[in-house]
Amino acid sequence: MERFLKEHLFADIFERDVLTYDERELATVSILAAIGGVEPMARSHMGICLNLGITPAQLHQLLDIVSRNIGPGKQTQSGKS
């Protein structure tokens, strides 16, 4: 179930033409940070962001936003809050 959820989520992000590639990667990083427990995948996508020209400061700012909005007790794992 968890695998299906992640595949479905990321397929929607990358399939549509609404976001730029940079925006798609930022959305992916923020979702991975909110999901938790997927650190290797998150690090990989953060590396992609850096290769695209997104600065470390911008990534930190993004992760701060996620942290403020998905704090302890709000983070979901396998669909549970």
mmCIF file with all atom_site columns, C-alpha atoms in Angstrom:
data_model
loop_
_atom_site.group_PDB
_atom_site.id
_atom_site.type_symbol
_atom_site.label_atom_id
_atom_site.label_alt_id
_atom_site.label_comp_id
_atom_site.label_asym_id
_atom_site.label_entity_id
_atom_site.label_seq_id
_atom_site.pdbx_PDB_ins_code
_atom_site.Cartn_x
_atom_site.Cartn_y
_atom_site.Cartn_z
_atom_site.occupancy
_atom_site.B_iso_or_equiv
_atom_site.pdbx_formal_charge
_atom_site.auth_seq_id
_atom_site.auth_comp_id
_atom_site.auth_asym_id
_atom_site.auth_atom_id
_atom_site.pdbx_PDB_model_num
ATOM 1  C CA . MET A 1 1  ? 0.000  0.000  0.000   1.00 0.00 ? 1  MET A CA 1
ATOM 2  C CA . GLU A 1 2  ? 2.782  2.428  0.939   1.00 0.00 ? 2  GLU A CA 1
ATOM 3  C CA . ARG A 1 3  ? 4.628  1.715  -2.325  1.00 0.00 ? 3  ARG A CA 1
ATOM 4  C CA . PHE A 1 4  ? 1.461  2.277  -4.364  1.00 0.00 ? 4  PHE A CA 1
ATOM 5  C CA . LEU A 1 5  ? 0.790  5.565  -2.573  1.00 0.00 ? 5  LEU A CA 1
ATOM 6  C CA . LYS A 1 6  ? 4.298  6.888  -3.249  1.00 0.00 ? 6  LYS A CA 1
ATOM 7  C CA . GLU A 1 7  ? 4.278  5.779  -6.900  1.00 0.00 ? 7  GLU A CA 1
ATOM 8  C CA . HIS A 1 8  ? 0.871  7.353  -7.460  1.00 0.00 ? 8  HIS A CA 1
ATOM 9  C CA . LEU A 1 9  ? 1.877  10.594 -5.741  1.00 0.00 ? 9  LEU A CA 1
ATOM 10 C CA . PHE A 1 10 ? 5.098  11.061 -7.684  1.00 0.00 ? 10 PHE A CA 1
ATOM 11 C CA . ALA A 1 11 ? 3.573  10.021 -11.000 1.00 0.00 ? 11 ALA A CA 1
ATOM 12 C CA . ASP A 1 12 ? 1.038  12.844 -10.624 1.00 0.00 ? 12 ASP A CA 1
ATOM 13 C CA . ILE A 1 13 ? 3.772  15.370 -9.868  1.00 0.00 ? 13 ILE A CA 1
ATOM 14 C CA . PHE A 1 14 ? 5.949  14.448 -12.839 1.00 0.00 ? 14 PHE A CA 1
ATOM 15 C CA . GLU A 1 15 ? 3.256  13.567 -15.372 1.00 0.00 ? 15 GLU A CA 1
ATOM 16 C CA . ARG A 1 16 ? 1.521  16.931 -15.494 1.00 0.00 ? 16 ARG A CA 1
ATOM 17 C CA . ASP A 1 17 ? 2.891  19.999 -17.259 1.00 0.00 ? 17 ASP A CA 1
ATOM 18 C CA . VAL A 1 18 ? 1.712  22.465 -14.602 1.00 0.00 ? 18 VAL A CA 1
ATOM 19 C CA . LEU A 1 19 ? 5.053  22.666 -12.759 1.00 0.00 ? 19 LEU A CA 1
ATOM 20 C CA . THR A 1 20 ? 8.539  23.292 -14.078 1.00 0.00 ? 20 THR A CA 1
ATOM 21 C CA . TYR A 1 21 ? 11.142 20.589 -13.521 1.00 0.00 ? 21 TYR A CA 1
ATOM 22 C CA . ASP A 1 22 ? 12.682 22.650 -10.687 1.00 0.00 ? 22 ASP A CA 1
ATOM 23 C CA . GLU A 1 23 ? 9.267  23.055 -9.034  1.00 0.00 ? 23 GLU A CA 1
ATOM 24 C CA . ARG A 1 24 ? 8.622  19.318 -9.377  1.00 0.00 ? 24 ARG A CA 1
ATOM 25 C CA . GLU A 1 25 ? 11.874 18.517 -7.604  1.00 0.00 ? 25 GLU A CA 1
ATOM 26 C CA . LEU A 1 26 ? 11.112 21.007 -4.820  1.00 0.00 ? 26 LEU A CA 1
ATOM 27 C CA . ALA A 1 27 ? 7.658  19.479 -4.400  1.00 0.00 ? 27 ALA A CA 1
ATOM 28 C CA . THR A 1 28 ? 9.236  16.025 -4.270  1.00 0.00 ? 28 THR A CA 1
ATOM 29 C CA . VAL A 1 29 ? 11.724 17.080 -1.590  1.00 0.00 ? 29 VAL A CA 1
ATOM 30 C CA . SER A 1 30 ? 8.987  18.661 0.510   1.00 0.00 ? 30 SER A CA 1
ATOM 31 C CA . ILE A 1 31 ? 6.778  15.564 0.243   1.00 0.00 ? 31 ILE A CA 1
ATOM 32 C CA . LEU A 1 32 ? 9.647  13.235 1.112   1.00 0.00 ? 32 LEU A CA 1
ATOM 33 C CA . ALA A 1 33 ? 10.503 15.398 4.113   1.00 0.00 ? 33 ALA A CA 1
ATOM 34 C CA . ALA A 1 34 ? 6.885  15.284 5.257   1.00 0.00 ? 34 ALA A CA 1
ATOM 35 C CA . ILE A 1 35 ? 6.599  11.514 4.778   1.00 0.00 ? 35 ILE A CA 1
ATOM 36 C CA . GLY A 1 36 ? 9.768  10.771 6.726   1.00 0.00 ? 36 GLY A CA 1
ATOM 37 C CA . GLY A 1 37 ? 11.658 7.498  6.749   1.00 0.00 ? 37 GLY A CA 1
ATOM 38 C CA . VAL A 1 38 ? 12.871 7.947  3.176   1.00 0.00 ? 38 VAL A CA 1
ATOM 39 C CA . GLU A 1 39 ? 16.125 9.778  3.830   1.00 0.00 ? 39 GLU A CA 1
ATOM 40 C CA . PRO A 1 40 ? 18.166 8.165  1.002   1.00 0.00 ? 40 PRO A CA 1
ATOM 41 C CA . MET A 1 41 ? 15.529 9.186  -1.542  1.00 0.00 ? 41 MET A CA 1
ATOM 42 C CA . ALA A 1 42 ? 15.258 12.669 -0.012  1.00 0.00 ? 42 ALA A CA 1
ATOM 43 C CA . ARG A 1 43 ? 19.041 13.158 -0.167  1.00 0.00 ? 43 ARG A CA 1
ATOM 44 C CA . SER A 1 44 ? 19.031 12.056 -3.790  1.00 0.00 ? 44 SER A CA 1
ATOM 45 C CA . HIS A 1 45 ? 16.350 14.571 -4.741  1.00 0.00 ? 45 HIS A CA 1
ATOM 46 C CA . MET A 1 46 ? 18.083 17.318 -2.755  1.00 0.00 ? 46 MET A CA 1
ATOM 47 C CA . GLY A 1 47 ? 21.204 16.574 -4.819  1.00 0.00 ? 47 GLY A CA 1
ATOM 48 C CA . ILE A 1 48 ? 19.147 16.905 -7.993  1.00 0.00 ? 48 ILE A CA 1
ATOM 49 C CA . CYS A 1 49 ? 17.870 20.269 -6.733  1.00 0.00 ? 49 CYS A CA 1
ATOM 50 C CA . LEU A 1 50 ? 21.436 21.462 -6.144  1.00 0.00 ? 50 LEU A CA 1
ATOM 51 C CA . ASN A 1 51 ? 22.412 20.312 -9.650  1.00 0.00 ? 51 ASN A CA 1
ATOM 52 C CA . LEU A 1 52 ? 19.483 22.307 -11.048 1.00 0.00 ? 52 LEU A CA 1
ATOM 53 C CA . GLY A 1 53 ? 20.803 25.486 -9.444  1.00 0.00 ? 53 GLY A CA 1
ATOM 54 C CA . ILE A 1 54 ? 18.667 25.597 -6.328  1.00 0.00 ? 54 ILE A CA 1
ATOM 55 C CA . THR A 1 55 ? 20.903 26.869 -3.540  1.00 0.00 ? 55 THR A CA 1
ATOM 56 C CA . PRO A 1 56 ? 21.509 25.157 -0.203  1.00 0.00 ? 56 PRO A CA 1
ATOM 57 C CA . ALA A 1 57 ? 19.902 28.191 1.467   1.00 0.00 ? 57 ALA A CA 1
ATOM 58 C CA . GLN A 1 58 ? 16.745 27.709 -0.609  1.00 0.00 ? 58 GLN A CA 1
ATOM 59 C CA . LEU A 1 59 ? 16.619 24.020 0.350   1.00 0.00 ? 59 LEU A CA 1
ATOM 60 C CA . HIS A 1 60 ? 17.023 24.932 4.032   1.00 0.00 ? 60 HIS A CA 1
ATOM 61 C CA . GLN A 1 61 ? 14.203 27.443 3.695   1.00 0.00 ? 61 GLN A CA 1
ATOM 62 C CA . LEU A 1 62 ? 11.982 24.797 2.096   1.00 0.00 ? 62 LEU A CA 1
ATOM 63 C CA . LEU A 1 63 ? 12.741 22.289 4.854   1.00 0.00 ? 63 LEU A CA 1
ATOM 64 C CA . ASP A 1 64 ? 12.042 24.958 7.497   1.00 0.00 ? 64 ASP A CA 1
ATOM 65 C CA . ILE A 1 65 ? 8.615  25.544 5.943   1.00 0.00 ? 65 ILE A CA 1
ATOM 66 C CA . VAL A 1 66 ? 7.891  21.812 5.944   1.00 0.00 ? 66 VAL A CA 1
ATOM 67 C CA . SER A 1 67 ? 9.081  21.523 9.545   1.00 0.00 ? 67 SER A CA 1
ATOM 68 C CA . ARG A 1 68 ? 6.832  24.378 10.691  1.00 0.00 ? 68 ARG A CA 1
ATOM 69 C CA . ASN A 1 69 ? 3.793  22.944 8.932   1.00 0.00 ? 69 ASN A CA 1
ATOM 70 C CA . ILE A 1 70 ? 4.423  19.225 9.482   1.00 0.00 ? 70 ILE A CA 1
ATOM 71 C CA . GLY A 1 71 ? 5.840  19.217 12.969  1.00 0.00 ? 71 GLY A CA 1
ATOM 72 C CA . PRO A 1 72 ? 6.045  16.460 15.564  1.00 0.00 ? 72 PRO A CA 1
ATOM 73 C CA . GLY A 1 73 ? 2.751  14.626 15.886  1.00 0.00 ? 73 GLY A CA 1
ATOM 74 C CA . LYS A 1 74 ? 1.540  15.815 12.490  1.00 0.00 ? 74 LYS A CA 1
ATOM 75 C CA . GLN A 1 75 ? 3.866  13.712 10.349  1.00 0.00 ? 75 GLN A CA 1
ATOM 76 C CA . THR A 1 76 ? 2.213  10.688 8.759   1.00 0.00 ? 76 THR A CA 1
ATOM 77 C CA . GLN A 1 77 ? 3.607  7.256  8.243   1.00 0.00 ? 77 GLN A CA 1
ATOM 78 C CA . SER A 1 78 ? 1.689  4.708  6.186   1.00 0.00 ? 78 SER A CA 1
ATOM 79 C CA . GLY A 1 79 ? -1.361 6.954  6.147   1.00 0.00 ? 79 GLY A CA 1
ATOM 80 C CA . LYS A 1 80 ? -1.650 7.321  9.942   1.00 0.00 ? 80 LYS A CA 1
ATOM 81 C CA . SER A 1 81 ? -1.367 10.635 11.793  1.00 0.00 ? 81 SER A CA 1
#
